Coordinates of C-alpha atoms in Angstrom, one line a residue:
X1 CA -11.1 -6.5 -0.4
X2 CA -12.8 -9.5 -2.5
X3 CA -12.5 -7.1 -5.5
X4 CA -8.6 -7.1 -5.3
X5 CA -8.2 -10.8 -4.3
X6 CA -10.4 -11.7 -6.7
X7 CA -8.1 -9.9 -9.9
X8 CA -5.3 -11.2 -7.9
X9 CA -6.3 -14.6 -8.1
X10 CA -7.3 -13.9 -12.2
X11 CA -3.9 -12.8 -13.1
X12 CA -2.1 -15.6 -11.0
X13 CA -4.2 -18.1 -12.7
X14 CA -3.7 -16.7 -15.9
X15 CA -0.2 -16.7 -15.4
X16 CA 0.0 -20.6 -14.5
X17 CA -2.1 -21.4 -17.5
X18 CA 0.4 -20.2 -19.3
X19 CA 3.8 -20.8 -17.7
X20 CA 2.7 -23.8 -15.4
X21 CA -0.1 -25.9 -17.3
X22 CA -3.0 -23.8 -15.3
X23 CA -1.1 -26.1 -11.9
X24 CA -1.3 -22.9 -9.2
X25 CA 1.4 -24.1 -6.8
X26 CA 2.9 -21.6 -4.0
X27 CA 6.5 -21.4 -6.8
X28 CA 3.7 -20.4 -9.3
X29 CA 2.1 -18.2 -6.9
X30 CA 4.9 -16.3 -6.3
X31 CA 6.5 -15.7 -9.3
X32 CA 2.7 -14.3 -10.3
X33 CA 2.4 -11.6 -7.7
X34 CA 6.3 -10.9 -8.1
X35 CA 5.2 -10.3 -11.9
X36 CA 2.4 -8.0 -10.4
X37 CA 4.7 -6.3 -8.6
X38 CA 3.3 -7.1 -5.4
X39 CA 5.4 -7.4 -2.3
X40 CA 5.4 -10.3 0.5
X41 CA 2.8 -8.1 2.5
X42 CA 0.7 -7.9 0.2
X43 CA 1.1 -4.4 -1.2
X44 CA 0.8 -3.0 -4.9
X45 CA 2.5 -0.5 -6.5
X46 CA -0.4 2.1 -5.4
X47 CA 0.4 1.3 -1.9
X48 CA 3.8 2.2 -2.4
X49 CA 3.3 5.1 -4.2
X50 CA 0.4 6.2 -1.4
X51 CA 3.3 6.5 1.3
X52 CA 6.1 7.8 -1.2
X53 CA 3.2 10.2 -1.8
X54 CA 2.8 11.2 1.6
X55 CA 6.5 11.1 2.5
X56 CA 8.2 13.0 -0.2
X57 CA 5.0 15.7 -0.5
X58 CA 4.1 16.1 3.0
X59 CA 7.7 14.9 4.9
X60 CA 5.4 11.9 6.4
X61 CA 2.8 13.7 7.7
X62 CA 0.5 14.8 9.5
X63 CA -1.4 15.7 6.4
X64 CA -4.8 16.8 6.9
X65 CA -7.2 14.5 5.2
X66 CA -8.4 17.9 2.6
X67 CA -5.0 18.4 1.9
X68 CA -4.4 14.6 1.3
X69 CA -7.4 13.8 -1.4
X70 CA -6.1 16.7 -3.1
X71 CA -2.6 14.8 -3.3
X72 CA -5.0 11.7 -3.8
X73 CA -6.6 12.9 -6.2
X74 CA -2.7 13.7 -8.6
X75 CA -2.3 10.4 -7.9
X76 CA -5.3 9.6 -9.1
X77 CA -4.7 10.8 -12.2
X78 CA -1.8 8.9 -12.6
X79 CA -2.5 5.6 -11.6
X80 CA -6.3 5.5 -13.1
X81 CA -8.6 4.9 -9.8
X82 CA -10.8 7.5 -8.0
X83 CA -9.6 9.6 -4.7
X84 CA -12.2 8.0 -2.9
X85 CA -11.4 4.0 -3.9
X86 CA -7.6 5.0 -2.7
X87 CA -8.8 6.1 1.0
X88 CA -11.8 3.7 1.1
X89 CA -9.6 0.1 -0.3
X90 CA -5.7 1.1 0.1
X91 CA -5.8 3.0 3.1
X92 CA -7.8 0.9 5.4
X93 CA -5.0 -2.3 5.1
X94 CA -1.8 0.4 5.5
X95 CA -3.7 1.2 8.5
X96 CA -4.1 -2.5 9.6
X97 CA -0.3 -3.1 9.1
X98 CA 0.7 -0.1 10.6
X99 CA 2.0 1.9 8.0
X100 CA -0.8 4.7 8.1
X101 CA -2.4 6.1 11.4
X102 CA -4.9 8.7 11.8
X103 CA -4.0 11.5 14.6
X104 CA -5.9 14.8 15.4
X105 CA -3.7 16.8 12.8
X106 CA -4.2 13.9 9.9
X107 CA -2.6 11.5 8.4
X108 CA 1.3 10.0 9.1
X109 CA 2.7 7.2 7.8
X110 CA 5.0 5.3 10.7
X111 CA 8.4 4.3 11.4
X112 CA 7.4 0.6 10.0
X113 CA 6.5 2.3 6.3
X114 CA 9.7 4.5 5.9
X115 CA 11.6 0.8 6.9
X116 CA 9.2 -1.3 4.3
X117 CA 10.1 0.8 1.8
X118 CA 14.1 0.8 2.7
X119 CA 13.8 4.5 3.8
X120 CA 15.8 6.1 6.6
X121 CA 13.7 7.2 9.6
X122 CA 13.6 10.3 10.3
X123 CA 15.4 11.2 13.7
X124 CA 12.1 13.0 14.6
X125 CA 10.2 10.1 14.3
X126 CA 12.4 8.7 17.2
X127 CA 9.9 11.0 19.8
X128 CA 6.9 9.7 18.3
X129 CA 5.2 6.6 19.9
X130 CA 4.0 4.0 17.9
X131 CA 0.4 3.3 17.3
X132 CA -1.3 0.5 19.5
X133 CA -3.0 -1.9 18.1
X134 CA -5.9 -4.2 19.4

């Protein structure tokens, strides 16, 4: 969202005024969002800890979305934002890279999130297809 790339693009600029002479140069850029803990994909520590969330509490999923805000909502606590900003800004872009998918029974993270995250895959998971996506 332009809210998040836009505090991206603050803290990497305020991290090569002071370790590059304000010069924002891919090097730079880098070593910012490796500061800020954020991974080549793209994701921040709250979109790791959405599918740890949702793997360790709910063995992957399905997790029906009541049961979910309530596990959203712990989280929540935790990481200071709102239940509803976590499935309204972070869930969407796991969605779009295929690390979340919405079935009938709820919400399951995919073979591609255990593998991001250095996980093993659940033998299950080996009957499940994966998502399609347009």
């Amino acid at each position: 969202t332009p809210r998040i790339a836009n505090r991206m693009l603050r803290r990497v600029r305020d991290f090569a005024d002071v370790r590059a002479d304000g010069v924002i140069t891919k090097k730079v850029a880098d070593e910012a969002l490796r500061a800020l803990e954020i991974d080549d994909l793209g994701l921040d520590p709250i979109d790791h800890r959405m599918m740890h969330a949702i793997i360790e509490n709910y063995g992957g999923g399905p997790v029906g979305i009541e049961t979910l805000a309530v596990g959203l909502d712990t989280l929540a606590a935790t990481i200071g934002e709102e239940a509803i900003t976590l499935e309204d800004v972070y869930e969407p872009y796991l969605m779009q890279l295929g690390f979340l998918q919405r079935t009938p029974r709820g919400r399951c993270v995919t073979r591609k999130a255990y593998e991001h995250l250095g996980l093993s895959v659940p033998k299950s998971m080996d009957e499940v297809p994966e998502q399609l996506s347009l």
